[in-house]
CSV table of C-alpha atoms in Angstrom, one decimal:
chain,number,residue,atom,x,y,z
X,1,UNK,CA,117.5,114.2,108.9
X,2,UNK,CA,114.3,112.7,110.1
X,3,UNK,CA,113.4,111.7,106.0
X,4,UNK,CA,116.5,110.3,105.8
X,5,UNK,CA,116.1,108.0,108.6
X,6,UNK,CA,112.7,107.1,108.1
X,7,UNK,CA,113.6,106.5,104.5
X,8,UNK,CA,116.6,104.1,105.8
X,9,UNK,CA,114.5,101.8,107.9
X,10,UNK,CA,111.2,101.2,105.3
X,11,UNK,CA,114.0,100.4,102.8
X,12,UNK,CA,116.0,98.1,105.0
X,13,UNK,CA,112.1,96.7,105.8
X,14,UNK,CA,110.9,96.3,102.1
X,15,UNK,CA,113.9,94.6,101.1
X,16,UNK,CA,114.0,92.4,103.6
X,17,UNK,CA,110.5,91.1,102.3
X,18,UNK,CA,111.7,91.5,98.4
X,19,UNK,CA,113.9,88.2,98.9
X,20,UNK,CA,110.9,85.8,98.0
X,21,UNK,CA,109.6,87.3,95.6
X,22,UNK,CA,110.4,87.3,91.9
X,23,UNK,CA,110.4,91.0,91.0
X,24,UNK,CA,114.3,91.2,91.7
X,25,UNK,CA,117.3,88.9,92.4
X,26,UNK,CA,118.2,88.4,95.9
X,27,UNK,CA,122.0,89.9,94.7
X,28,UNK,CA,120.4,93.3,93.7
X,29,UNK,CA,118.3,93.2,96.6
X,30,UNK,CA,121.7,92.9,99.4
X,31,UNK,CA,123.3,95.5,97.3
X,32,UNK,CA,120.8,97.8,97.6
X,33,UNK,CA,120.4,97.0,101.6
X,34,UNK,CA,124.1,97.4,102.0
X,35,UNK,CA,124.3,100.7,100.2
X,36,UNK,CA,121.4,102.1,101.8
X,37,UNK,CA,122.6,101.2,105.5
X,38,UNK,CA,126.3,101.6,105.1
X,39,UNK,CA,125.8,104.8,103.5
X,40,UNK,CA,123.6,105.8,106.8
X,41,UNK,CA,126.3,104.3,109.6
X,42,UNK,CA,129.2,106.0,107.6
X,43,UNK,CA,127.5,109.6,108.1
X,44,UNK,CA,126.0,108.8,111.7
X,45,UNK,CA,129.2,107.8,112.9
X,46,UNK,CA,128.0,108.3,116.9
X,47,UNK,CA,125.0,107.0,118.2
X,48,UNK,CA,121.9,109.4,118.7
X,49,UNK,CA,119.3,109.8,121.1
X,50,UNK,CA,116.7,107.1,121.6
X,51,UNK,CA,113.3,109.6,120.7
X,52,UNK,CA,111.8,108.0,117.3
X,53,UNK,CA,113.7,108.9,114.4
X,54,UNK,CA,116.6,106.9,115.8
X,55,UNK,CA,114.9,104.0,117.4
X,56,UNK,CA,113.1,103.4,113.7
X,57,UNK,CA,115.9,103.4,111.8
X,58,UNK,CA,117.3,100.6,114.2
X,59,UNK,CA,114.4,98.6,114.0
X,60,UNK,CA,115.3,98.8,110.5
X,61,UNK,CA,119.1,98.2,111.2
X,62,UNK,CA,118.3,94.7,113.2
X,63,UNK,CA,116.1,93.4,110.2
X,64,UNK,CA,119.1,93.8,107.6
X,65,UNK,CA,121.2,91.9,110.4
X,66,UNK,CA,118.9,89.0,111.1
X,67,UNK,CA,118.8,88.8,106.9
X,68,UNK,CA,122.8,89.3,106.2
X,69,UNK,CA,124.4,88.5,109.5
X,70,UNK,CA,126.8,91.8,108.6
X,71,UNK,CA,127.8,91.8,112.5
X,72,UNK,CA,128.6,96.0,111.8
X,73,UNK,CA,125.1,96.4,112.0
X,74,UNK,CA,124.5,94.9,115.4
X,75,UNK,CA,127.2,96.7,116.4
X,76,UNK,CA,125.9,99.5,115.3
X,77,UNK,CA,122.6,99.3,117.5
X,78,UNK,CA,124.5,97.5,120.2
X,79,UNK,CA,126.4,100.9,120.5
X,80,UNK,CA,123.5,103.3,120.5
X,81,UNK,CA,122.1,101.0,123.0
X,82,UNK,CA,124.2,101.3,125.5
X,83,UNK,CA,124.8,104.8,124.4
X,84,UNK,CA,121.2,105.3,125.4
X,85,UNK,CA,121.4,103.2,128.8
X,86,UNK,CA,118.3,101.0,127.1
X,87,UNK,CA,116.4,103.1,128.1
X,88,UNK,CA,113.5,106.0,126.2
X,89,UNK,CA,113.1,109.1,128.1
X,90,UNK,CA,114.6,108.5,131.3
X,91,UNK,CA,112.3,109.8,134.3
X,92,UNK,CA,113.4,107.8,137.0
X,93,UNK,CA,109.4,108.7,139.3
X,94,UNK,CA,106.8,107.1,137.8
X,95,UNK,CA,104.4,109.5,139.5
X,96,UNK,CA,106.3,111.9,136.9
X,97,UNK,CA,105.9,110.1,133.8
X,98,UNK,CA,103.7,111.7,130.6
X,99,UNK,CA,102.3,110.5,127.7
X,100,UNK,CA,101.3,113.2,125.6
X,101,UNK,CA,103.4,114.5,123.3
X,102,UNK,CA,107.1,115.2,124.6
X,103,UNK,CA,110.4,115.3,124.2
X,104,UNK,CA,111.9,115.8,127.3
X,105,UNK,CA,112.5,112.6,130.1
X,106,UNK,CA,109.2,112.8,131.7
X,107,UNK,CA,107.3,111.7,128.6
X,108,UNK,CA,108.1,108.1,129.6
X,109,UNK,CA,104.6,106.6,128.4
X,110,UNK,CA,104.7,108.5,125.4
X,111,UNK,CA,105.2,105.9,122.2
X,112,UNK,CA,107.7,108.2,120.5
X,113,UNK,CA,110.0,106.8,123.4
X,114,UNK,CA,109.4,103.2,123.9
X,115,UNK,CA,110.2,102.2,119.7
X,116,UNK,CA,113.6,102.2,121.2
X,117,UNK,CA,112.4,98.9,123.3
X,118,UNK,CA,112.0,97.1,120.1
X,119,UNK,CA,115.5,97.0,119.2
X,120,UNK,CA,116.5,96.1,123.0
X,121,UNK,CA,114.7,93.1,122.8
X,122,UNK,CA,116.1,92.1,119.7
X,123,UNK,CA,119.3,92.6,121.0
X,124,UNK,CA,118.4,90.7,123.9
X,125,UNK,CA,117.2,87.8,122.6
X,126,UNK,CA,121.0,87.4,120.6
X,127,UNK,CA,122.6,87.4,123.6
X,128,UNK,CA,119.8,87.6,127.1
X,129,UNK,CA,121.8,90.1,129.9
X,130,UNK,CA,118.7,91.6,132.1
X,131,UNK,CA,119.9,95.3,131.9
X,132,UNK,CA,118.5,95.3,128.4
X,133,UNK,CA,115.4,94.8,128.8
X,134,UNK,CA,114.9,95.5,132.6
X,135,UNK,CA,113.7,99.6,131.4
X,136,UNK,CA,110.9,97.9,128.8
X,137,UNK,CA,109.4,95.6,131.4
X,138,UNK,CA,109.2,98.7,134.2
X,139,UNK,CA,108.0,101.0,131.9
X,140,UNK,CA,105.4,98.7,130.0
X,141,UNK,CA,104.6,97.0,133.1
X,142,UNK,CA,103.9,100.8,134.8
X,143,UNK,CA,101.4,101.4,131.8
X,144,UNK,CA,99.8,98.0,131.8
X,145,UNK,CA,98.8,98.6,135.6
X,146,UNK,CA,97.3,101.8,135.0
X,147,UNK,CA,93.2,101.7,134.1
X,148,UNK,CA,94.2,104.7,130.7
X,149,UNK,CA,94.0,103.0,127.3
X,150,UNK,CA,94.7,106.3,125.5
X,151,UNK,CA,98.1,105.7,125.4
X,152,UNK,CA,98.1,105.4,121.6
X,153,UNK,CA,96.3,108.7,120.2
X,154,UNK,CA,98.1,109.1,116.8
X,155,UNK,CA,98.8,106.7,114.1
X,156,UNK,CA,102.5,106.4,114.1
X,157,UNK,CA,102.1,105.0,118.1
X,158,UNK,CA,100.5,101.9,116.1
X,159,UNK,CA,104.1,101.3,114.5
X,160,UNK,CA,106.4,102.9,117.4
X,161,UNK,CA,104.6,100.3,120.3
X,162,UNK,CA,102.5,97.6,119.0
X,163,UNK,CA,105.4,95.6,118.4
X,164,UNK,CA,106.8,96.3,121.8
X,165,UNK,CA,103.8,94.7,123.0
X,166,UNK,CA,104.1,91.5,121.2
X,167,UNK,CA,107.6,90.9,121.3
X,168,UNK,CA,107.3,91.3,125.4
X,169,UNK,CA,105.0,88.9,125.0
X,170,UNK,CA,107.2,86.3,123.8
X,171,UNK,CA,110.0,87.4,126.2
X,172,UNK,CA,107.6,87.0,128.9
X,173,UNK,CA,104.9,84.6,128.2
X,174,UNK,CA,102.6,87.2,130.0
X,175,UNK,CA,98.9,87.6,127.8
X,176,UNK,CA,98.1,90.9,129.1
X,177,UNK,CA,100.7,92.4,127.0
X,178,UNK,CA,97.9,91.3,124.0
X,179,UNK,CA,94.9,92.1,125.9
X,180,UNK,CA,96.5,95.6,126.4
X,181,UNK,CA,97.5,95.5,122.8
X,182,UNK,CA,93.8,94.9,121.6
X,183,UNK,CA,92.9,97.9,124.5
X,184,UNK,CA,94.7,100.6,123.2
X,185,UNK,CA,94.5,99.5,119.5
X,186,UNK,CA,90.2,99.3,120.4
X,187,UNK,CA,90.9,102.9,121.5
X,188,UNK,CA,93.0,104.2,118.3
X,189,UNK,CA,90.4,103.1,116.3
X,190,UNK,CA,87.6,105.1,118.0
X,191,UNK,CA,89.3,107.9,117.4
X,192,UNK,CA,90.7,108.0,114.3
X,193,UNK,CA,89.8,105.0,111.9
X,194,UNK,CA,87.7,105.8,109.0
X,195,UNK,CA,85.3,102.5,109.2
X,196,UNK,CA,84.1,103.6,105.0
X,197,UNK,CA,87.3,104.1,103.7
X,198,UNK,CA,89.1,101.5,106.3
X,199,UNK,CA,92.2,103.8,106.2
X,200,UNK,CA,93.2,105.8,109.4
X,201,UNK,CA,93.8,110.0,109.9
X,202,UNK,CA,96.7,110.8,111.7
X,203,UNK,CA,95.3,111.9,114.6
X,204,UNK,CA,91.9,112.7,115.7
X,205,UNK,CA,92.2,116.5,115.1
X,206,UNK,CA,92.4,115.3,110.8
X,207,UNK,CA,88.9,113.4,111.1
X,208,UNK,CA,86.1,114.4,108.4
X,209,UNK,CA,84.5,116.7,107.8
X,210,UNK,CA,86.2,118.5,110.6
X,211,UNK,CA,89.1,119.0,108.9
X,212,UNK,CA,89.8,118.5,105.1
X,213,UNK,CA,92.5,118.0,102.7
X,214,UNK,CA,93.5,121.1,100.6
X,215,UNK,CA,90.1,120.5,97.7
X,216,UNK,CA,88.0,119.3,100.3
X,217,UNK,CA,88.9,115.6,100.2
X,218,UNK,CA,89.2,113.6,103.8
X,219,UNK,CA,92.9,113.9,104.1
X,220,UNK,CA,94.5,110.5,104.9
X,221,UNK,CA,98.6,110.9,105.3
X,222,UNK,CA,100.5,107.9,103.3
X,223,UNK,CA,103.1,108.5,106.4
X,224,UNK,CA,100.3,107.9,109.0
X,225,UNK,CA,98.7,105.0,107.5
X,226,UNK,CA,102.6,103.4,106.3
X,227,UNK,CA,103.2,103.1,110.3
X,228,UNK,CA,99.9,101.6,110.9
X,229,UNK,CA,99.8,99.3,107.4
X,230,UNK,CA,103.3,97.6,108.5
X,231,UNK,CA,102.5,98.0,112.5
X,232,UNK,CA,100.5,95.6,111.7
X,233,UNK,CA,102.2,93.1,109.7
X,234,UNK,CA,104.9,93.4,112.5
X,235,UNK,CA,102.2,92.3,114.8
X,236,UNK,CA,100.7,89.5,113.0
X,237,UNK,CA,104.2,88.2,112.6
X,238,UNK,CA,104.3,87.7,116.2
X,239,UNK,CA,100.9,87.4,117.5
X,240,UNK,CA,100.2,84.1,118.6
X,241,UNK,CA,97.6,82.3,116.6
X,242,UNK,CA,95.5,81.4,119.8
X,243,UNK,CA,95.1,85.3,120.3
X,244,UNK,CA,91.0,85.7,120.3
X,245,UNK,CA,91.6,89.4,118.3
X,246,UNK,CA,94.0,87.6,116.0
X,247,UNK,CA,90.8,87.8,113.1
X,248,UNK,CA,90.3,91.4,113.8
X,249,UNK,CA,94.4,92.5,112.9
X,250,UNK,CA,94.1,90.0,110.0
X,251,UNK,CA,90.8,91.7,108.8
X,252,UNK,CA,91.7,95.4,109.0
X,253,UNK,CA,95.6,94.8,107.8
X,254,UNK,CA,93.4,93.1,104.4
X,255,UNK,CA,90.9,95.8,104.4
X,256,UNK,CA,93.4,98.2,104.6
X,257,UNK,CA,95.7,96.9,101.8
X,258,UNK,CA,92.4,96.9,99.5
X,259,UNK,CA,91.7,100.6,100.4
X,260,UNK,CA,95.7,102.0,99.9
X,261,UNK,CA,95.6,100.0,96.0
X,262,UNK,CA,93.5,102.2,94.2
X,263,UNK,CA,94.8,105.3,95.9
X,264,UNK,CA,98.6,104.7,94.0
X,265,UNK,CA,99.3,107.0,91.2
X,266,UNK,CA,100.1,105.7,88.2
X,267,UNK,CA,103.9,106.3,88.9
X,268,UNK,CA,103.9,103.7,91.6
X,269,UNK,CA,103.7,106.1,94.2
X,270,UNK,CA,101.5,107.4,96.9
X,271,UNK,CA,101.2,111.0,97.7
X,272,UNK,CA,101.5,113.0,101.2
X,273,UNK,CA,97.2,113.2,101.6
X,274,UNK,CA,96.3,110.0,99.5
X,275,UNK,CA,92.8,111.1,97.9
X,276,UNK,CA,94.2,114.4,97.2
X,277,UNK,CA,97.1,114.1,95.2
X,278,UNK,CA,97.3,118.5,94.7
X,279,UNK,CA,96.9,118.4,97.8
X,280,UNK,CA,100.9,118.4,98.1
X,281,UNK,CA,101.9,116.7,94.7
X,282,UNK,CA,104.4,114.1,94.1
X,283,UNK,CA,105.9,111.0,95.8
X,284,UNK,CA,105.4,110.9,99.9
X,285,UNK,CA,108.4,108.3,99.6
X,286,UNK,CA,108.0,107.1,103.5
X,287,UNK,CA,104.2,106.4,102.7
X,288,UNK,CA,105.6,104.5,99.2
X,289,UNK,CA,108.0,102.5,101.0
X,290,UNK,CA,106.1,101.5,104.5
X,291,UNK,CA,103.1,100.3,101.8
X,292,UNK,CA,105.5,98.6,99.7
X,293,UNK,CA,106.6,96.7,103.0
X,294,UNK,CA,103.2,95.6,104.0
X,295,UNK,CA,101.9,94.1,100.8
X,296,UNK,CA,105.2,92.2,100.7
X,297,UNK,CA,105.3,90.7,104.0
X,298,UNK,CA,101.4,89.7,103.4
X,299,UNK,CA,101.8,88.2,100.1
X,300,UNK,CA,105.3,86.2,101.4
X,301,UNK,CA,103.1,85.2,104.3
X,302,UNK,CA,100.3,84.1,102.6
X,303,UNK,CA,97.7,87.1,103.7
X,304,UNK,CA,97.4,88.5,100.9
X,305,UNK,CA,97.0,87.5,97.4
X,306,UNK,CA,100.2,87.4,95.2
X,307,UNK,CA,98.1,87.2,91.7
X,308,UNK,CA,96.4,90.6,92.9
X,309,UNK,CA,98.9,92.9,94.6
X,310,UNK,CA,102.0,92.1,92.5
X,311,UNK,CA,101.1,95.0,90.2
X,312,UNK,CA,101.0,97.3,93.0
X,313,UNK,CA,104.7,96.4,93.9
X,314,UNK,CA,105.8,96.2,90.8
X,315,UNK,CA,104.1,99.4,90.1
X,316,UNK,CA,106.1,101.0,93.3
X,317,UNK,CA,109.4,99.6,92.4
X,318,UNK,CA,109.2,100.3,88.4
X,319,UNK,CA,112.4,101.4,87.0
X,320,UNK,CA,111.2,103.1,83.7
X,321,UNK,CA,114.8,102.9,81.9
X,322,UNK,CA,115.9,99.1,83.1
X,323,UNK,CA,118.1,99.5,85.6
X,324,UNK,CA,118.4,97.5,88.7
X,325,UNK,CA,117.0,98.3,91.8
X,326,UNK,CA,120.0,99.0,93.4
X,327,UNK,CA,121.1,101.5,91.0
X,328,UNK,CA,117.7,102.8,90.6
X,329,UNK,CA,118.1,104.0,94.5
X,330,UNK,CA,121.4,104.8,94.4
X,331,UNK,CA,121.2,107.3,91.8
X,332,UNK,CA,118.0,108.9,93.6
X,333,UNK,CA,120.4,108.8,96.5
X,334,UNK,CA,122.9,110.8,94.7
X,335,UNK,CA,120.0,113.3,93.6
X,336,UNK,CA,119.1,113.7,97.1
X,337,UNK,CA,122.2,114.8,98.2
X,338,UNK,CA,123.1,116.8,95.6
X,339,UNK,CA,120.2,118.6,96.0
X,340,UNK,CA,120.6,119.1,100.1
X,341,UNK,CA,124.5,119.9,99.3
X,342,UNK,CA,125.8,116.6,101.2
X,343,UNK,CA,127.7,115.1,98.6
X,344,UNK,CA,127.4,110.6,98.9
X,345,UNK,CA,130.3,109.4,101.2
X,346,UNK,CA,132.7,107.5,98.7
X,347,UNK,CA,131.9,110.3,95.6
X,348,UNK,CA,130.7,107.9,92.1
X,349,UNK,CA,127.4,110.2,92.0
């Protein structure tokens, strides 16, 4: 379940960016967003919890709304929303509240639960009612108060919460939502950035030499670095351009985008430890898709360069036999399902 989610909302993501760019038509492009997410809401029926694999498909889920305006997929958050009382883990005693890792209600301050806030806000700012974003501003105002920057000690945090922080900024005009952005970012990077390679481990338990991939290699996850490669392009789209570590996001989201190109196989895709493709062969498809994201968004928004990443994208979108897009994902769709035994709602596979 937790692929199939993740692979919904870096789809929903990528295409979203795809629509400026000449690679595909923007027809092929809605198709392929509608059959991606309407195949999703049809077997999710009722909403689910708000812990991560949920709350990233419906960041996800608002972007394909904000670029169609197909109102059954506001609805669609809307309802897990309230389903979910806007709230993450729901601890009610701060002087309860965790943030290692934890999926029970105390585990308030852990990231895995406050993605959810995202999509609250987004929701909020369609149509402002305070109960939606009264549980982000307690919790993140709780967290901002406390003298801890470790808050974010593993690289998907960079994705779940680093746009929380900016987009509360803008709801709130308050800066120390970007100060404690830079904080806990600062601290992330201690921990687990690789200043030679510019890439990041997972967590700081995968650091080299320490640990290794399977042949020795330092083992860098596609996943891991997808969440932190389009964390921050979602940051930079919001960041103010007054913000004094504005240079810094710009530098390592660059950086980074030079590191991940030579690390593609010659498929198009990127595998599960990226300088150690044996290390578990073939496509990580999350790590594909989240990288496929952020070199979009940075050459639509004019940070990076369009003459020097379009092979990579058209590299990771290549459709050896000519199909479309669309049909390209809908038939690996099919295979996917056929393979798990959940045949595709509507047959046609």
């Amino acid at each position: 379940m937790k692929n199939t989610v993740l692979l919904s909302i870096i789809l929903l993501n990528c295409m979203n960016n795809l629509r400026s760019t000449p690679i595909t038509g923007k027809e092929d492009v809605l198709k392929m967003i509608h059959l991606v997410n309407n195949y999703w809401q049809t077997e999710n029926p009722e909403p689910g919890w708000s812990f991560w694999e949920h709350a990233a498909y419906h960041t996800g889920n608002m972007e394909a709304y904000f670029l169609t305006g197909e109102e059954q997929y506001r609805a669609y958050s809307e309802k897990w929303a309230e389903k979910n009382e806007w709230k993450g883990a729901k601890e009610a005693d701060p002087a309860k509240w965790l943030y290692s890792y934890g999926e029970k209600d105390e585990y308030v301050l852990f990231g895995d639960w406050q993605i959810c806030f995202q999509t609250y806000i987004d929701l909020y700012n369609l149509e402002p009612d305070e109960k939606k974003i009264a549980r982000a501003r307690e919790v993140m105002e709780y967290q901002m108060s406390t003298d801890k920057n470790d808050y974010w000690w593993w690289a998907d945090g960079l994705y779940m919460v680093m746009p929380v922080m900016t987009k509360m900024y803008h709801l709130t005009g308050n800066r120390l939502y970007l100060q404690k952005l830079h904080d806990y970012y600062t601290y992330a990077k201690s921990i687990m950035y690789d200043e030679d390679e510019k890439l990041f481990y997972r967590d700081a338990k995968y650091v080299y030499p320490e640990h290794t991939s399977a042949n020795g290699f330092k083992d860098f996850w596609a996943r891991g670095d997808g969440w932190v490669f389009a964390g921050l392009a979602k940051v930079l789209k919001d960041l103010p351009a007054d913000d004094p570590y504005r240079d810094e996001y710009i530098r390592d989201y660059q950086q980074m985008a030079i590191a991940l190109k030579p690390l593609q196989q010659p498929e198009g895709y990127w595998t599960r430890s990226m300088m150690d493709p044996e290390h578990a062969p073939g496509p990580e498809t999350s790590g594909t898709a989240f990288f496929t994201y952020g070199y979009l968004w940075g050459m639509n928004n004019g940070f990076l360069d369009r003459e020097e990443y379009t092979p990579v994208i058209k590299k990771s979108v290549e459709i050896p036999d000519g199909n479309s897009v669309a049909t390209q994902w809908e038939n690996r769709l099919c295979t996917t399902h056929w393979r798990t035994g959940h045949p595709r709602a509507g047959g046609g596979c």
